[in-house]
Amino acid sequence: MKLLFFLLFALLQPPQLDSEKIFWNENEKLRWTDFRGNPLRTANFVASTNTGLSFQYSYSIKNGAVNVEYSVESFFNPEGSWYIPERVNAHILRHEQAHFDIS
């Protein structure tokens, strides 16, 4: 049931333009300038990283054999991510990077 809910939620999300997303790359790290959302100053935390997964797939059937090709990419959503400038530091940025890394 949880999987069904997750799939419905994921499929019903409005698509984002790829230009708005920062796709994960092991050689690229987030910078505070990537966080463009409005800070939630009443939150119990000082930064929020909004990430997601993008996936594509295709399949073909040839001589009764099914061939499936797919790709899955993690992305960072700048507009949904925010921080409170006067309350963050390099340690917090590394923490937010870790959220992106594990997504």
GROMACS .gro file of C-alpha atoms in nm:
model
  103
    1MET     CA    1   0.000   0.000   0.000
    2LYS     CA    2   0.284   0.240   0.084
    3LEU     CA    3   0.447   0.165  -0.250
    4LEU     CA    4   0.122   0.235  -0.433
    5PHE     CA    5   0.083   0.566  -0.251
    6PHE     CA    6   0.443   0.663  -0.332
    7LEU     CA    7   0.401   0.578  -0.700
    8LEU     CA    8   0.077   0.772  -0.727
    9PHE     CA    9   0.232   1.070  -0.550
   10ALA     CA   10   0.541   1.060  -0.773
   11LEU     CA   11   0.341   1.026  -1.093
   12LEU     CA   12   0.095   1.303  -1.008
   13GLN     CA   13   0.361   1.564  -0.934
   14PRO     CA   14   0.374   1.838  -1.196
   15PRO     CA   15   0.682   1.802  -1.412
   16GLN     CA   16   0.970   2.041  -1.357
   17LEU     CA   17   1.177   2.181  -1.635
   18ASP     CA   18   1.521   2.022  -1.640
   19SER     CA   19   1.673   2.371  -1.644
   20GLU     CA   20   1.535   2.423  -1.292
   21LYS     CA   21   1.697   2.106  -1.162
   22ILE     CA   22   2.053   2.039  -1.062
   23PHE     CA   23   2.127   1.676  -1.139
   24TRP     CA   24   2.354   1.492  -0.896
   25ASN     CA   25   2.717   1.467  -0.998
   26GLU     CA   26   2.986   1.329  -0.768
   27ASN     CA   27   3.224   1.606  -0.879
   28GLU     CA   28   2.983   1.894  -0.815
   29LYS     CA   29   2.889   2.023  -0.471
   30LEU     CA   30   2.602   2.247  -0.369
   31ARG     CA   31   2.662   2.614  -0.294
   32TRP     CA   32   2.440   2.841  -0.090
   33THR     CA   33   2.357   3.027  -0.413
   34ASP     CA   34   2.183   2.709  -0.534
   35PHE     CA   35   1.923   2.746  -0.257
   36ARG     CA   36   1.672   2.993  -0.405
   37GLY     CA   37   1.354   2.922  -0.209
   38ASN     CA   38   1.211   3.152   0.056
   39PRO     CA   39   1.333   3.061   0.406
   40LEU     CA   40   1.080   2.931   0.655
   41ARG     CA   41   1.198   3.138   0.950
   42THR     CA   42   0.960   2.970   1.195
   43ALA     CA   43   1.107   2.624   1.125
   44ASN     CA   44   1.306   2.431   1.385
   45PHE     CA   45   1.587   2.393   1.131
   46VAL     CA   46   1.801   2.643   0.939
   47ALA     CA   47   1.807   2.492   0.589
   48SER     CA   48   1.601   2.261   0.373
   49THR     CA   49   1.714   2.060   0.071
   50ASN     CA   50   1.444   1.961  -0.176
   51THR     CA   51   1.545   1.665  -0.391
   52GLY     CA   52   1.374   1.416  -0.616
   53LEU     CA   53   1.421   1.136  -0.862
   54SER     CA   54   1.377   1.155  -1.236
   55PHE     CA   55   1.326   0.835  -1.429
   56GLN     CA   56   1.277   0.725  -1.787
   57TYR     CA   57   1.225   0.386  -1.936
   58SER     CA   58   1.158   0.216  -2.266
   59TYR     CA   59   1.105  -0.140  -2.367
   60SER     CA   60   1.097  -0.350  -2.679
   61ILE     CA   61   0.996  -0.704  -2.758
   62LYS     CA   62   1.194  -0.896  -3.015
   63ASN     CA   63   1.149  -1.267  -3.084
   64GLY     CA   64   0.952  -1.299  -2.761
   65ALA     CA   65   1.227  -1.147  -2.547
   66VAL     CA   66   1.154  -0.828  -2.356
   67ASN     CA   67   1.432  -0.572  -2.339
   68VAL     CA   68   1.391  -0.293  -2.083
   69GLU     CA   69   1.616   0.012  -2.068
   70TYR     CA   70   1.586   0.269  -1.792
   71SER     CA   71   1.765   0.554  -1.622
   72VAL     CA   72   1.718   0.704  -1.277
   73GLU     CA   73   1.874   1.034  -1.173
   74SER     CA   74   1.867   1.227  -0.848
   75PHE     CA   75   1.813   1.601  -0.868
   76PHE     CA   76   1.814   1.907  -0.643
   77ASN     CA   77   1.530   2.158  -0.674
   78PRO     CA   78   1.670   2.510  -0.615
   79GLU     CA   79   1.329   2.679  -0.587
   80GLY     CA   80   1.217   2.435  -0.317
   81SER     CA   81   1.540   2.458  -0.118
   82TRP     CA   82   1.618   2.736   0.127
   83TYR     CA   83   1.838   2.850   0.413
   84ILE     CA   84   1.849   3.123   0.675
   85PRO     CA   85   2.171   3.312   0.590
   86GLU     CA   86   2.255   3.437   0.938
   87ARG     CA   87   2.218   3.088   1.091
   88VAL     CA   88   2.419   2.864   0.856
   89ASN     CA   89   2.784   2.773   0.811
   90ALA     CA   90   3.004   2.535   0.611
   91HIS     CA   91   2.906   2.242   0.835
   92ILE     CA   92   2.536   2.297   0.758
   93LEU     CA   93   2.609   2.313   0.384
   94ARG     CA   94   2.793   1.979   0.405
   95HIS     CA   95   2.493   1.838   0.594
   96GLU     CA   96   2.257   1.956   0.319
   97GLN     CA   97   2.493   1.811   0.057
   98ALA     CA   98   2.464   1.476   0.237
   99HIS     CA   99   2.085   1.487   0.195
  100PHE     CA  100   2.137   1.533  -0.179
  101ASP     CA  101   2.404   1.261  -0.192
  102ILE     CA  102   2.182   0.997  -0.031
  103SER     CA  103   1.877   1.081  -0.238
   0.00000   0.00000   0.00000
